[in-house]
Short mmCIF file of C-alpha atoms and ligand atoms in Angstrom, two decimals:
data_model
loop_
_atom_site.label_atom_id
_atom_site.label_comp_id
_atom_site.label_asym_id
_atom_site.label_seq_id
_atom_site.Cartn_x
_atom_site.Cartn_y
_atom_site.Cartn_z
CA UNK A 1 28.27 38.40 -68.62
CA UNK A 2 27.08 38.62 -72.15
CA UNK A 3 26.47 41.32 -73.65
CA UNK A 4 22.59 41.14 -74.03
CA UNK A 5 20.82 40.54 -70.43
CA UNK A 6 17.51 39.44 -72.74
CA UNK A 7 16.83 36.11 -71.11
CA UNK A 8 17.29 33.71 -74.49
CA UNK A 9 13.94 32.90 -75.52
CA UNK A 10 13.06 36.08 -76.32
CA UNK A 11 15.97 36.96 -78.01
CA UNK A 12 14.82 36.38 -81.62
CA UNK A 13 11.84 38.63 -81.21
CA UNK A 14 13.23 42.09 -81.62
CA UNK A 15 11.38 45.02 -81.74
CA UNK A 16 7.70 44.40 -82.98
CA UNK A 17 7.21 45.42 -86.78
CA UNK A 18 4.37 47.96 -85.93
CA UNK A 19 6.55 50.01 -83.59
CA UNK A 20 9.12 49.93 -86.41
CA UNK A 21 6.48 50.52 -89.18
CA UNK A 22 5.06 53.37 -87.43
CA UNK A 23 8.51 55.14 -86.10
CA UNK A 24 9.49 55.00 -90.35
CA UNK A 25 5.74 56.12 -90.97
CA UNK A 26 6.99 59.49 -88.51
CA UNK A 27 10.87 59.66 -89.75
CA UNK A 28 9.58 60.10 -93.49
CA UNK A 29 6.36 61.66 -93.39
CA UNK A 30 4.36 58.93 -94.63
CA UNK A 31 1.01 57.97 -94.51
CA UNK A 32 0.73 55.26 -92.14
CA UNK A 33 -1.01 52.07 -93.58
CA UNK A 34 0.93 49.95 -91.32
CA UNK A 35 -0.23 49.69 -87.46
CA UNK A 36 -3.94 49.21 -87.50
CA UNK A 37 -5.81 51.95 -85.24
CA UNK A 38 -7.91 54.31 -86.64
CA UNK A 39 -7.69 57.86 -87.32
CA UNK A 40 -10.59 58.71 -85.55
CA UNK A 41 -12.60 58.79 -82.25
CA UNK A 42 -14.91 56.56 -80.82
CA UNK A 43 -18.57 56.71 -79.64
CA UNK A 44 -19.11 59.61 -78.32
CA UNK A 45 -21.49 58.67 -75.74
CA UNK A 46 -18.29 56.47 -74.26
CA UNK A 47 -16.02 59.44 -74.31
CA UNK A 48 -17.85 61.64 -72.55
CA UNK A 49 -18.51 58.51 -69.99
CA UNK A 50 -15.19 57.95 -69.66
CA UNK A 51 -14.53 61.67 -68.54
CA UNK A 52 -17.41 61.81 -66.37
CA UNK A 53 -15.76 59.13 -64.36
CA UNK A 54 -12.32 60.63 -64.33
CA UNK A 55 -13.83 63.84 -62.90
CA UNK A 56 -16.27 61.54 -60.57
CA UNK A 57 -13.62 59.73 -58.54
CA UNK A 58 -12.94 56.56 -60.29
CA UNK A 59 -9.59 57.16 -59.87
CA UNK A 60 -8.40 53.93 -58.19
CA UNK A 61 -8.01 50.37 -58.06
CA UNK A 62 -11.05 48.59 -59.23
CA UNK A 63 -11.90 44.58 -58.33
CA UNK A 64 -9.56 42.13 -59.83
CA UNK A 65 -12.39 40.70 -61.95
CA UNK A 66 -13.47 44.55 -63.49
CA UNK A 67 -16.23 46.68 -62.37
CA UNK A 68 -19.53 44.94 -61.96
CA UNK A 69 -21.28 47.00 -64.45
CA UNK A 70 -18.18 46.33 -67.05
CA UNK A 71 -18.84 42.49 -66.34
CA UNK A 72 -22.44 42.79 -66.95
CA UNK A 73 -22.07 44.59 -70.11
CA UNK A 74 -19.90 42.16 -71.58
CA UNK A 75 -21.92 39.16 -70.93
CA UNK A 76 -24.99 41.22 -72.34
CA UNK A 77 -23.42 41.87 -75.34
CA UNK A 78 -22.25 38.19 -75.59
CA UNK A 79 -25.59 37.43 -75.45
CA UNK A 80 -27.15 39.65 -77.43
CA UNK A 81 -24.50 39.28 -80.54
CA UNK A 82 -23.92 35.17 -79.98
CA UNK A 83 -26.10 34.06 -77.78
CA UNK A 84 -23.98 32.65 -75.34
CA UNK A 85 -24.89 32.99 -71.50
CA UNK A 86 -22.61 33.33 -68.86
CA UNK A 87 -22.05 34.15 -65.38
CA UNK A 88 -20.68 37.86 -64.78
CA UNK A 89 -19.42 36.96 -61.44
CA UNK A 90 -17.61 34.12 -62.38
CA UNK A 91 -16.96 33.62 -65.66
CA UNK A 92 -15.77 37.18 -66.97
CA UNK A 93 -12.46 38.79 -65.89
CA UNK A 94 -11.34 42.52 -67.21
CA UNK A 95 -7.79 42.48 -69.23
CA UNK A 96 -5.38 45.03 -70.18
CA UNK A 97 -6.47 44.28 -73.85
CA UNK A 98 -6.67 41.27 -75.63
CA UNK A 99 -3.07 41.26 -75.29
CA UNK A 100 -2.90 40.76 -71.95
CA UNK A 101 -5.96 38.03 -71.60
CA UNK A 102 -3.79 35.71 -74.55
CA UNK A 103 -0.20 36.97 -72.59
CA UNK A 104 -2.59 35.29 -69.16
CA UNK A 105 -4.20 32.20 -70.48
CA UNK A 106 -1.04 31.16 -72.11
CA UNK A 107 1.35 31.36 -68.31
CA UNK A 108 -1.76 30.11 -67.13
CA UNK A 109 -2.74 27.30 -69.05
CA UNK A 110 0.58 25.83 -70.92
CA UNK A 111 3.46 23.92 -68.46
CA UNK A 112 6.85 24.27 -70.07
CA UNK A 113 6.84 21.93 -73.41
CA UNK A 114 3.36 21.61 -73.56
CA UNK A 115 2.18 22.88 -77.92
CA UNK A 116 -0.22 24.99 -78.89
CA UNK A 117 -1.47 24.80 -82.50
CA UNK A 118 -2.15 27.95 -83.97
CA UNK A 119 -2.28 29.58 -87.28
CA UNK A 120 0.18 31.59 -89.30
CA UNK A 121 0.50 34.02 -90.21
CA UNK A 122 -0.57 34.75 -86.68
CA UNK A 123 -0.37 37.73 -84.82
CA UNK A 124 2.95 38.82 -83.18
CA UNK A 125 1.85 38.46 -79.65
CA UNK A 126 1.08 34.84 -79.90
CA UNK A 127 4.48 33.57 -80.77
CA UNK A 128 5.69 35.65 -77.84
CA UNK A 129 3.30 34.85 -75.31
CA UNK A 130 3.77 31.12 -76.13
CA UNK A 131 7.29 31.60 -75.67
CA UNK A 132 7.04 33.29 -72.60
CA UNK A 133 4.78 30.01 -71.16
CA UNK A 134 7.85 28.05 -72.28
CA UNK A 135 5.42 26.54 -74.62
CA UNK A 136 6.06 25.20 -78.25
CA UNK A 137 3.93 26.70 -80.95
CA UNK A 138 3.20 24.52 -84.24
CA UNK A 139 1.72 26.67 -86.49
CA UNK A 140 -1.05 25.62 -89.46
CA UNK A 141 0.22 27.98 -92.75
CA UNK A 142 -2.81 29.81 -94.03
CA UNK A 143 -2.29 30.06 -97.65
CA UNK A 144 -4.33 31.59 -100.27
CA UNK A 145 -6.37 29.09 -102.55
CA UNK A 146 -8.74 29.46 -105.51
CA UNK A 147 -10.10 33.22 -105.73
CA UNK A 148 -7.45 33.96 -102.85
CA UNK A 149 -9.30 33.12 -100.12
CA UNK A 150 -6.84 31.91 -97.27
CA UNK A 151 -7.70 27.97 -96.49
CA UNK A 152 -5.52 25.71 -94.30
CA UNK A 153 -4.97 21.58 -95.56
CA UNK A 154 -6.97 19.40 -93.04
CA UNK A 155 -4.14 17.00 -92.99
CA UNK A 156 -1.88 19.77 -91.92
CA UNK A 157 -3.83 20.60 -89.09
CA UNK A 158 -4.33 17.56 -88.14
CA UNK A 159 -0.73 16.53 -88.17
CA UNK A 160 -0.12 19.86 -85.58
CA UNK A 161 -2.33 17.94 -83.19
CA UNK A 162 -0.85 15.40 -80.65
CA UNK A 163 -0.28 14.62 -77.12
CA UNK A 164 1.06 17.43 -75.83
CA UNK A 165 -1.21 19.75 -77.54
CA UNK A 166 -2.79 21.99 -74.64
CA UNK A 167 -4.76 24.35 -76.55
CA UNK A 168 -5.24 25.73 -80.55
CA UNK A 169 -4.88 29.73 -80.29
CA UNK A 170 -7.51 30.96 -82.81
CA UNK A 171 -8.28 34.20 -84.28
CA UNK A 172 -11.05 34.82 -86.29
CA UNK A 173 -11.63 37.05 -87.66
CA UNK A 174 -7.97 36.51 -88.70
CA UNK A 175 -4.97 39.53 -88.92
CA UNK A 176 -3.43 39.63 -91.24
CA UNK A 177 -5.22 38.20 -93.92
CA UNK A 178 -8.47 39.36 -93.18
CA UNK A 179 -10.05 35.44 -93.24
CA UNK A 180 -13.29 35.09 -91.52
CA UNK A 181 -13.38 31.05 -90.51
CA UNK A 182 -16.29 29.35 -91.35
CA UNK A 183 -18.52 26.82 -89.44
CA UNK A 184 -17.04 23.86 -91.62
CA UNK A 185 -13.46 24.88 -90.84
CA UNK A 186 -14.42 25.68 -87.03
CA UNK A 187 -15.87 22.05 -86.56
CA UNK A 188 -12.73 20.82 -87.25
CA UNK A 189 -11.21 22.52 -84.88
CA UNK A 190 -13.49 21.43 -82.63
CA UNK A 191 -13.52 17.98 -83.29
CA UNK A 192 -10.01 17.82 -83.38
CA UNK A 193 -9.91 19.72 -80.09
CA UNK A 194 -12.14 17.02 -78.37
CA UNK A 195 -10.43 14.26 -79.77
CA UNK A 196 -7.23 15.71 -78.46
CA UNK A 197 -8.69 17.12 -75.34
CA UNK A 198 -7.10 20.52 -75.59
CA UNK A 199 -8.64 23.98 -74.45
CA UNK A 200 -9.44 26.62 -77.45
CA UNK A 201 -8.71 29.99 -76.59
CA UNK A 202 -9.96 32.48 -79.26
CA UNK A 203 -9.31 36.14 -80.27
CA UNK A 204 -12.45 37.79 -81.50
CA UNK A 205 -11.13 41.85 -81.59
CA UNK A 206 -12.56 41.81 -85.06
CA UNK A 207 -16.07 40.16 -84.01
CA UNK A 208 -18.05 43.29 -85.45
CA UNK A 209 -15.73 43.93 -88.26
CA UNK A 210 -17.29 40.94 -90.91
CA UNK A 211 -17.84 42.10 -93.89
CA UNK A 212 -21.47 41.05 -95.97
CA UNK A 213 -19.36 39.58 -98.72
CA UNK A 214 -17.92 37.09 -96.40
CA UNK A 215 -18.33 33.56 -97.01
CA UNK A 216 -20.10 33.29 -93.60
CA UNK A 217 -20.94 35.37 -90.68
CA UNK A 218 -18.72 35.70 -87.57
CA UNK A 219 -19.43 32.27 -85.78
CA UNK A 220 -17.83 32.48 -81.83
CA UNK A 221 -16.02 28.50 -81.65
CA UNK A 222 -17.16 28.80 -78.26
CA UNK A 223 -21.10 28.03 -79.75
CA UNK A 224 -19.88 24.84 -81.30
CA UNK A 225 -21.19 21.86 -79.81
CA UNK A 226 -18.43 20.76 -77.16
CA UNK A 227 -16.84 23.59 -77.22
CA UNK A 228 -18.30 26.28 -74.72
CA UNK A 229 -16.76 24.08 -71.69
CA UNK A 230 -13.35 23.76 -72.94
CA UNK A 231 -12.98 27.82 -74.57
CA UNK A 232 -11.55 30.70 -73.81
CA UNK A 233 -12.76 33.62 -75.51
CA UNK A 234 -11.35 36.72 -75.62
CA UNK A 235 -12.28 40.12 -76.98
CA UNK A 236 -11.14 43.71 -76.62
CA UNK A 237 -12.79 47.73 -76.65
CA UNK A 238 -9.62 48.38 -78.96
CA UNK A 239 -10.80 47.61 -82.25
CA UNK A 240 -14.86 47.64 -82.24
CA UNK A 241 -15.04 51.56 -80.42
CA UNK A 242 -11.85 52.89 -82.12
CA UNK A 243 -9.88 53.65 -78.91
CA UNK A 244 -6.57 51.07 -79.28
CA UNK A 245 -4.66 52.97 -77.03
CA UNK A 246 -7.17 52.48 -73.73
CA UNK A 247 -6.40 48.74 -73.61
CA UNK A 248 -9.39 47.64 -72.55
CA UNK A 249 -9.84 43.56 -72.59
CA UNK A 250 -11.65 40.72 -71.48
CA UNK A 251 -11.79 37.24 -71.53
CA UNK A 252 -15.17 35.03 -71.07
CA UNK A 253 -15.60 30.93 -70.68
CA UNK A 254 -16.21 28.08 -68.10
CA UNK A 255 -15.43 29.69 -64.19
CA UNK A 256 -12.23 26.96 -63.96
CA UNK A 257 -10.48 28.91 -67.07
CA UNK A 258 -11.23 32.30 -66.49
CA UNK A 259 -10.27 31.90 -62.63
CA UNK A 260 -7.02 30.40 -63.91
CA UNK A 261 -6.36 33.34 -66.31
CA UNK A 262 -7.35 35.71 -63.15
CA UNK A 263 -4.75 34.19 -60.95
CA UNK A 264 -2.14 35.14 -63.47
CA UNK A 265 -3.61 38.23 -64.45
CA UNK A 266 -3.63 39.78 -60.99
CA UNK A 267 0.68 39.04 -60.93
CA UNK A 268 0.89 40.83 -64.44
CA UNK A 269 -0.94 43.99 -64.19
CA UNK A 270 -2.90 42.70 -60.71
CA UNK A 271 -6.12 45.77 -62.75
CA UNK A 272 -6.30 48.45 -65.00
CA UNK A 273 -7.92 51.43 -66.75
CA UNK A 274 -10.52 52.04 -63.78
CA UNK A 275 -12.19 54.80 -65.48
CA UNK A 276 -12.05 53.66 -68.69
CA UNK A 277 -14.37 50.62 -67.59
CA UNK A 278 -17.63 52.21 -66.89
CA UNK A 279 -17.14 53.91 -70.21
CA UNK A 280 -16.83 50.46 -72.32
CA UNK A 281 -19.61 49.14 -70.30
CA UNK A 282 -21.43 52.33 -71.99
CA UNK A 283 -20.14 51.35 -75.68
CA UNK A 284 -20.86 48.05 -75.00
CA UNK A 285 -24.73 48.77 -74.35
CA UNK A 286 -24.91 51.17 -77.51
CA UNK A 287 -27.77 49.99 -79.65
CA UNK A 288 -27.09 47.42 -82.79
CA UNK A 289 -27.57 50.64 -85.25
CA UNK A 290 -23.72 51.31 -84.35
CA UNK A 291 -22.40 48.05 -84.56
CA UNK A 292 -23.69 47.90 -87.86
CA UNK A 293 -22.82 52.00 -89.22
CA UNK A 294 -19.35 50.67 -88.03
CA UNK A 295 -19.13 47.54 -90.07
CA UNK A 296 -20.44 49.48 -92.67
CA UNK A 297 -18.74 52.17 -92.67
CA UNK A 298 -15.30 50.00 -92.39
CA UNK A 299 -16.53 47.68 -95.70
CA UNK A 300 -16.56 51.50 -97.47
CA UNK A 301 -12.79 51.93 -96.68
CA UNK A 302 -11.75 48.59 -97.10
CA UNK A 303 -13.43 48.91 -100.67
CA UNK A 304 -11.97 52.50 -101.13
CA UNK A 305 -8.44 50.94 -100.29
CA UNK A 306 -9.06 47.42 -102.67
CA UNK A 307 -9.71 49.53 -105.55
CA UNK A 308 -6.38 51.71 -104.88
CA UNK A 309 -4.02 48.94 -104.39
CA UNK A 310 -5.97 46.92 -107.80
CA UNK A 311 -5.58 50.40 -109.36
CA UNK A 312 -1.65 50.47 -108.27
CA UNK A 313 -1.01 47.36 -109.46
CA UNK A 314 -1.30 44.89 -106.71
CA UNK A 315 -2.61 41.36 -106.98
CA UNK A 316 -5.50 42.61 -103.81
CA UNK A 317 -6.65 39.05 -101.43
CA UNK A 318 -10.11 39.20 -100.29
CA UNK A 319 -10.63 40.66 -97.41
CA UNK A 320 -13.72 38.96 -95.03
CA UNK A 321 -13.35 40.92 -92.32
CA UNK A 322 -10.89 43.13 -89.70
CA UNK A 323 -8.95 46.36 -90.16
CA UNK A 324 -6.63 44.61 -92.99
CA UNK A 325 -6.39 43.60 -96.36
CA UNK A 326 -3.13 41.86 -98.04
CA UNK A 327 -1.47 42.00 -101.31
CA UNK A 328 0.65 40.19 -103.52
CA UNK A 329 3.63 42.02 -104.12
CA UNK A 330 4.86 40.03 -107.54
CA UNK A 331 3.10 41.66 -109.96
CA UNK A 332 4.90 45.14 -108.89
CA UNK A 333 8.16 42.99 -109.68
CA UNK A 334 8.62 43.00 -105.90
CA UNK A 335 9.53 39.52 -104.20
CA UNK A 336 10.26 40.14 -100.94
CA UNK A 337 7.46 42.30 -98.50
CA UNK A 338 10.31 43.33 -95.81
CA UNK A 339 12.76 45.13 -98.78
CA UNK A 340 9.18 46.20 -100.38
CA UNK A 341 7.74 47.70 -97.28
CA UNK A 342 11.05 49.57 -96.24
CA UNK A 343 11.35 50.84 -99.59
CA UNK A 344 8.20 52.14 -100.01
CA UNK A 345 8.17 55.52 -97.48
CA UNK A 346 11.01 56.54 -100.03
CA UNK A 347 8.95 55.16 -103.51
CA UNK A 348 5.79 56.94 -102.70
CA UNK A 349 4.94 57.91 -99.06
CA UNK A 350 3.10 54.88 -97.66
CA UNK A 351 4.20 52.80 -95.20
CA UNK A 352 2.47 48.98 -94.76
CA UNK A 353 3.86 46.07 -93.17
CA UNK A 354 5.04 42.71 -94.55
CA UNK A 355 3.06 39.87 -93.17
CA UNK A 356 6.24 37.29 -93.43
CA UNK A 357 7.44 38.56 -89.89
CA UNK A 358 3.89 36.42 -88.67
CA UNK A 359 5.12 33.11 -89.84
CA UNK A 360 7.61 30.69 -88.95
CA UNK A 361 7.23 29.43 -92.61
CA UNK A 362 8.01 32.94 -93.57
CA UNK A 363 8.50 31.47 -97.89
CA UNK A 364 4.84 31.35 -97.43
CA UNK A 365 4.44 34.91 -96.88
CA UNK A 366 7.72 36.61 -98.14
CA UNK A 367 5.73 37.89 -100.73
CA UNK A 368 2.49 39.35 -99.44
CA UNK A 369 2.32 42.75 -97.76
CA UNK A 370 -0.51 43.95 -95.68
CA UNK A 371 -2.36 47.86 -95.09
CA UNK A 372 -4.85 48.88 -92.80
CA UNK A 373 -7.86 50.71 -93.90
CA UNK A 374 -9.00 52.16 -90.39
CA UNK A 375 -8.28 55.65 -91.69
CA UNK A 376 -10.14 58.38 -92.65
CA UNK A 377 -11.67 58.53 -96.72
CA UNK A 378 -8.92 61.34 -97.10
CA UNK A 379 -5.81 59.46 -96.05
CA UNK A 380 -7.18 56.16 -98.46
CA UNK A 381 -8.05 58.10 -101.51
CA UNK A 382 -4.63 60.58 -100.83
CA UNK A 383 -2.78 56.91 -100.08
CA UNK A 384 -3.77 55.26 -102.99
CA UNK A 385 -2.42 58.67 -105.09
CA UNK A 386 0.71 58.00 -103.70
CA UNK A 387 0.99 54.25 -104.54
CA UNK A 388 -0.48 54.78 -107.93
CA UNK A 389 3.39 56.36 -108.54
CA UNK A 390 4.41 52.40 -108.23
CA UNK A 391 2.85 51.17 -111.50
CA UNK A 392 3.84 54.59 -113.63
CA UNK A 393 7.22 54.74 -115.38
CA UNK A 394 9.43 57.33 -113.55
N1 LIG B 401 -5.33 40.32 -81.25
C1 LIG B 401 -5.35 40.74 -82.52
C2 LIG B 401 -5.67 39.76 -83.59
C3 LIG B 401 -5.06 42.06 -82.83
O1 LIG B 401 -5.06 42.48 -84.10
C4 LIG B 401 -4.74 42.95 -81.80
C5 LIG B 401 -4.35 44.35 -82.13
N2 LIG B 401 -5.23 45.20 -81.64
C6 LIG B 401 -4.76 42.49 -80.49
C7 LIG B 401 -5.03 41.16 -80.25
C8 LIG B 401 -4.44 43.37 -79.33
O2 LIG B 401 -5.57 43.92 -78.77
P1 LIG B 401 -5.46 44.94 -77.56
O3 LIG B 401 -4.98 46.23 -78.09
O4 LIG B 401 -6.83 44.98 -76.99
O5 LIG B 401 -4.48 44.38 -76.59
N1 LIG B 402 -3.14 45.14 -83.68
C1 LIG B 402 -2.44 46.17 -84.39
C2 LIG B 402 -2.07 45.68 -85.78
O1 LIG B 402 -2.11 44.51 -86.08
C3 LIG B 402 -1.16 46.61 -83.77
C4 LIG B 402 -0.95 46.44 -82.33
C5 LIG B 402 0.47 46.71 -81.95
O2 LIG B 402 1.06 47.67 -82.42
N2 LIG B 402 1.03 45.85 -81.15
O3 LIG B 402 -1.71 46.50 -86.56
#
């Protein structure tokens, strides 16, 4: 017997870098820039639903597909934010997060050896879940161009296509890097997707969190012409009412998909999080006023955060959109993000993550780091004391 029983594809994939990030964030004390989820609570309004139901009985399995007034909600708000119209019956199924939806589609939709094109740096789950499908993931590097936007070469997407391409695994707005993909770069996707006939299957956690200074609003691939019969979008409660740990997910698209990712779905977890539901059908119904204060009031930490890390000495990427912003470590005379971000609890008290774990090109990222701004003005302005240590002599 060897020694590990890990079955050997998952070998290489350790422990993820935001349990380690956050368990060195705890050993030293530091303020914890590295795991996005936010500091504080929610709506309120879907708190105090979500206890109502606890006390009111909603204690036990709910259908496979979610709670009818959970699948309503979601396709209302799909409506109401991007217009897109769908069948709550058939064409919505309730996840245990995003994570689980992309973990579903991919044992759904991928037979062993089949590729899926995605982007990198790309969030850790994807290379996992692909992995787990027995799947082959050929990633697109995301690399930042003129002003430091993050742009992909059309040739080099194009080249990831072929024909065993099953499906591109998009998320937009993108973690790490903050990128918010436009309608130009989405159409290729699309058109490549169509001439390839593969499946899409987006991530859109961070569809309230686009910034106004991005190029472009948030644009669901799912609207592009072609596309709404051959995508897979997925969203989560996580991220857009500030309660991560509930793990609250969904996936939407044409009844053959999501009935494919519900026949995997109910093997993995078969439901979850009964009275959570009713209470994110709640958020999900809260007027646009909040969707907006929270967007807003997300752009004023980013902003808070940018003008630390300039201030500290880091070259600072735009940031579109999502939780995250990244940074060029060079200029700090660091060249390497994983030595940078394990030194830094002991430099100054911060902890962030390095963003080349998320690519399999990791040259292309060994020297960017990334922080979260979900937290509280106090923790930014007291973080960005801290890291200001970095660019002063000792
Ligand atoms: N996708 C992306 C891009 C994320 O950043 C995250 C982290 N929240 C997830 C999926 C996971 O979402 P959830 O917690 O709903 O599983
Ligand atoms: N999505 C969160 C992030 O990118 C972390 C989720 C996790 O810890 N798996 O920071």
């Amino acid at each position: 017997m060897t020694s590990d029983p890990l079955v050997e594809r998952m070998r290489p994939f350790g422990t993820t870098i935001f349990t380690e990030m956050s368990a060195l964030a705890v050993r030293t004390g530091s303020i914890n820039l590295g795991q996005g989820f936010p500091d504080t609570d929610g709506p309120p309004e879907m708190l105090a639903a979500a206890g109502e139901a606890l006390r009111g009985g909603a204690n036990q399995y709910p259908p496979l597909p979610g709670i009818p007034a959970l699948r309503a909600a979601i396709t209302a708000h799909e409506q109401r934010f991007w217009g897109l119209t769908r069948d709550p019956d058939t064409e919505v199924v309730v996840t245990a997060g995003a994570t689980e939806a992309v973990a579903a589609a991919m044992l759904a939709l991928c037979e062993p050896g089949d590729e899926v094109v995605c982007f990198e740096p790309y969030y850790d789950s994807y290379a996992a879940s692909i992995t787990l499908a027995g799947a082959v993931r050929r990633p697109v590097t995301l690399r930042p161009g003129p002003g430091g936007r993050y742009e992909f070469d059309e040739g080099e997407l194009r080249a990831a296509f072929g024909p065993r391409t099953r499906l591109v695994l998009l998320n937009s707005p993108h973690n790490p890097t903050g990128k918010v993909f436009t309608t130009a770069e989405l159409t290729l996707i699309a058109e490549l997707c169509q001439e390839f006939t593969a499946y899409a299957v987006t991530d859109e956690v961070y569809e309230h969190l686009v910034f106004t200074d991005a190029a472009e609003p948030h644009v669901p691939l799912a609207g592009l012409p072609g596309m709404r019969e051959r995508t897979l979008r997925i969203s989560s409660a996580g991220k857009t009412f500030s309660c991560t740990g509930w793990k609250v997910g969904w996936a939407t698209g044409p009844a053959p998909l999501v009935s494919a990712v519900q026949r995997v779905k109910q093997f993995l977890t078969f439901v979850n999080a009964s009275p959570l539901q009713p209470a994110v059908a709640v958020a999900l119904g809260l007027p646009d006023g909040y969707f907006e204060r929270f967007r807003a009031d997300l752009q004023g930490r980013r902003d808070r955060l940018v003008s630390g890390l300039v201030e500290a000495g880091f070259e600072v990427l735009p940031s579109e959109g999502t939780y995250f912003v990244t940074a060029d470590i060079t200029p700090l005379g660091g060249t390497d993000g994983a030595e940078f971000c394990r030194a830094l609890p002991a430099r100054c008290g911060v902890v962030a993550v390095p963003t080349q774990v998320f690519y399999d090109n990791r040259e292309a990222g060994r020297h960017l780091i990334r922080f979260a701004f979900c937290k509280r003005e106090e923790v930014i302005d007291d973080a960005a004391q801290r890291l200001a240590k970095l660019s002063r002599p000792a």
